[in-house]
Amino acid sequence: PTTSNAAVQSPNINRFYGVLSGYTPTQDGVATIYLKRMVFGAKLIINGVVDGTVTVSGLWGDLNQTVTEDYEGQAIIYTVPSITDCLASESEYTFSKTLSLKYDSNRGDAWDLSNSLDVTFKRNTLTTITINVSPDLASGDISLTEEEMGDDNVIDLEINTNGVIDTPVDPTE
């Protein structure tokens, strides 16, 4: 995230959210809230950079890159951009961002390439974007792979009437 006062739409935070409705507090009652993990992951790999500069933009600050050599970034976790839409989603929550790609060759303008691609991200899934810089770049030599991010997708949060929060969440990071 940026250090300015601007709002960050998808911060690098592992978040869980849940909604409890229709609960009426009672003596010795327990309110159970099922929390849903509201994150997705992204990773960028750029291969084949020779005699030029590759600029990737349109994603999030940590993923936007300008490189002059091959690059493999780390997998980064982000909070989904719309918690409300994600909670309301009956199926798996997805959203898209437009990745813009530009290759400025040191050999001259005739070698320059550009492309854009809508990348779909899924809740609780790591999407790896691999860009292979070649003359085929203009026709779409960009690949996406997805992998699940783990078993800690849903947790239970119990709040007892005595104010004690009892949850089995054990942070690993």
Coordinates of C-alpha atoms in Angstrom, one line a residue:
P1 CA 0.0 0.0 0.0
T2 CA 1.0 3.6 -0.5
T3 CA 2.1 5.8 2.3
S4 CA -0.1 8.8 1.2
N5 CA -3.5 9.6 2.6
A6 CA -5.2 8.0 -0.3
A7 CA -7.5 5.0 0.4
V8 CA -6.2 1.6 -0.5
Q9 CA -8.8 -0.5 -2.3
S10 CA -7.1 -3.9 -1.7
P11 CA -4.6 -3.7 1.2
N12 CA -2.1 -6.4 1.9
I13 CA -4.1 -7.9 4.8
N14 CA -5.4 -11.4 5.5
R15 CA -9.0 -10.6 6.4
F16 CA -12.0 -12.7 7.6
Y17 CA -15.5 -11.3 7.6
G18 CA -18.9 -12.6 8.6
V19 CA -22.4 -11.5 9.3
L20 CA -24.7 -12.5 12.1
S21 CA -28.4 -11.7 11.6
G22 CA -31.6 -12.8 13.4
Y23 CA -29.8 -13.5 16.7
T24 CA -31.5 -12.6 20.0
P25 CA -29.2 -12.5 23.0
T26 CA -30.2 -14.9 25.8
Q27 CA -28.8 -15.8 29.2
D28 CA -25.8 -18.1 28.7
G29 CA -26.3 -17.9 24.9
V30 CA -23.6 -18.2 22.3
A31 CA -23.6 -16.3 19.0
T32 CA -21.7 -18.1 16.3
I33 CA -20.4 -16.1 13.3
Y34 CA -19.1 -18.0 10.3
L35 CA -16.2 -15.9 9.0
K36 CA -15.2 -16.2 5.4
R37 CA -11.6 -15.5 4.3
M38 CA -11.8 -12.3 2.1
V39 CA -8.4 -12.5 0.3
F40 CA -6.8 -13.4 -3.1
G41 CA -3.2 -13.7 -4.1
A42 CA -1.3 -12.5 -7.1
K43 CA 2.3 -13.1 -8.4
L44 CA 4.0 -11.7 -11.5
I45 CA 6.7 -13.4 -13.6
I46 CA 8.4 -11.8 -16.6
N47 CA 10.6 -13.9 -18.9
G48 CA 12.7 -13.1 -22.0
V49 CA 13.6 -9.5 -21.3
V50 CA 16.4 -8.6 -23.7
D51 CA 17.6 -5.2 -25.0
G52 CA 14.8 -3.2 -23.6
T53 CA 12.4 -2.3 -20.8
V54 CA 9.1 -4.1 -19.9
T55 CA 6.5 -2.1 -18.0
V56 CA 3.5 -3.8 -16.4
S57 CA 0.7 -1.5 -15.1
G58 CA -3.0 -1.5 -14.2
L59 CA -2.7 -3.9 -11.2
W60 CA -1.7 -3.0 -7.6
G61 CA 1.3 -0.9 -6.6
D62 CA 3.4 -4.0 -5.6
L63 CA 2.7 -5.8 -8.9
N64 CA 3.2 -2.9 -11.3
Q65 CA 6.8 -3.2 -12.4
T66 CA 9.3 -1.7 -14.8
V67 CA 12.2 -4.1 -15.5
T68 CA 15.2 -4.4 -17.8
E69 CA 15.8 -8.1 -17.0
D70 CA 13.8 -11.2 -16.1
Y71 CA 11.8 -10.8 -13.0
E72 CA 10.0 -13.1 -10.6
G73 CA 8.1 -11.4 -7.8
Q74 CA 6.8 -12.9 -4.6
A75 CA 3.2 -14.1 -4.1
I76 CA 1.3 -11.2 -2.4
I77 CA -2.0 -11.4 -0.6
Y78 CA -4.6 -8.7 -1.0
T79 CA -8.1 -8.1 0.5
V80 CA -10.9 -8.5 -2.0
P81 CA -12.1 -5.1 -3.3
S82 CA -15.7 -5.6 -2.3
I83 CA -16.4 -7.3 0.9
T84 CA -20.2 -6.8 0.6
D85 CA -20.3 -8.4 -2.9
C86 CA -18.1 -11.2 -1.8
L87 CA -20.3 -12.0 1.2
A88 CA -23.4 -11.9 -0.9
S89 CA -22.0 -14.1 -3.7
E90 CA -23.7 -17.5 -3.9
S91 CA -20.9 -18.8 -6.2
E92 CA -17.2 -18.2 -6.0
Y93 CA -16.4 -14.5 -5.9
T94 CA -14.4 -13.1 -8.9
F95 CA -13.4 -9.7 -10.2
S96 CA -11.2 -8.5 -13.1
K97 CA -8.4 -5.9 -13.6
T98 CA -6.9 -4.9 -16.9
L99 CA -3.2 -5.6 -17.1
S100 CA -1.3 -3.2 -19.5
L101 CA 2.0 -4.4 -20.9
K102 CA 4.5 -2.4 -22.8
Y103 CA 8.0 -3.4 -24.2
D104 CA 10.3 -0.5 -25.2
S105 CA 13.1 -2.0 -27.3
N106 CA 16.6 -0.5 -27.3
R107 CA 16.7 -1.5 -31.0
G108 CA 14.2 1.1 -32.1
D109 CA 10.4 1.7 -32.3
A110 CA 9.8 -1.1 -34.9
W111 CA 10.6 -3.6 -32.1
D112 CA 8.3 -2.0 -29.5
L113 CA 5.3 -4.1 -28.3
S114 CA 2.2 -3.5 -26.3
N115 CA -0.8 -5.5 -25.1
S116 CA -3.5 -5.6 -22.5
L117 CA -5.4 -8.4 -20.9
D118 CA -8.3 -8.6 -18.5
V119 CA -7.1 -10.8 -15.6
T120 CA -9.8 -12.5 -13.4
F121 CA -8.9 -13.0 -9.8
K122 CA -10.8 -15.3 -7.4
R123 CA -11.3 -15.2 -3.7
N124 CA -8.9 -17.5 -1.8
T125 CA -6.9 -18.2 -5.0
L126 CA -3.3 -17.3 -6.0
T127 CA -3.2 -16.1 -9.6
T128 CA 0.3 -16.2 -11.2
I129 CA 0.7 -14.0 -14.3
T130 CA 3.5 -15.1 -16.5
I131 CA 4.6 -12.8 -19.3
N132 CA 7.0 -14.2 -22.0
V133 CA 8.5 -11.3 -23.9
S134 CA 8.7 -12.3 -27.6
P135 CA 7.4 -11.1 -31.0
D136 CA 4.2 -13.0 -30.1
L137 CA 3.6 -10.7 -27.2
A138 CA 1.4 -8.5 -29.4
S139 CA -0.9 -11.4 -30.0
G140 CA -1.0 -12.5 -26.3
D141 CA 1.9 -14.5 -25.0
I142 CA 0.6 -14.0 -21.4
S143 CA -0.4 -17.0 -19.3
L144 CA -2.3 -17.3 -16.0
T145 CA -2.1 -20.2 -13.5
E146 CA -4.2 -20.5 -10.4
E147 CA -3.7 -22.5 -7.2
E148 CA -5.8 -22.6 -4.0
M149 CA -4.4 -20.7 -1.0
G150 CA -5.0 -23.2 1.8
D151 CA -7.6 -24.8 4.0
D152 CA -8.3 -21.9 6.3
N153 CA -11.2 -20.7 4.2
V154 CA -13.9 -20.5 6.8
I155 CA -13.6 -20.2 10.6
D156 CA -16.1 -20.1 13.5
L157 CA -16.1 -17.1 15.9
E158 CA -18.1 -17.6 19.0
I159 CA -19.0 -14.7 21.3
N160 CA -20.4 -15.8 24.7
T161 CA -22.7 -13.7 26.7
N162 CA -20.0 -13.1 29.3
G163 CA -18.1 -11.2 26.6
V164 CA -15.4 -13.9 26.0
I165 CA -14.5 -14.5 22.4
D166 CA -13.7 -18.2 21.7
T167 CA -12.2 -18.9 18.3
P168 CA -10.0 -21.7 17.0
V169 CA -8.1 -19.3 14.7
D170 CA -4.3 -19.8 15.1
P171 CA -2.4 -17.3 12.9
T172 CA 0.5 -18.9 11.1
E173 CA 2.0 -15.8 9.6

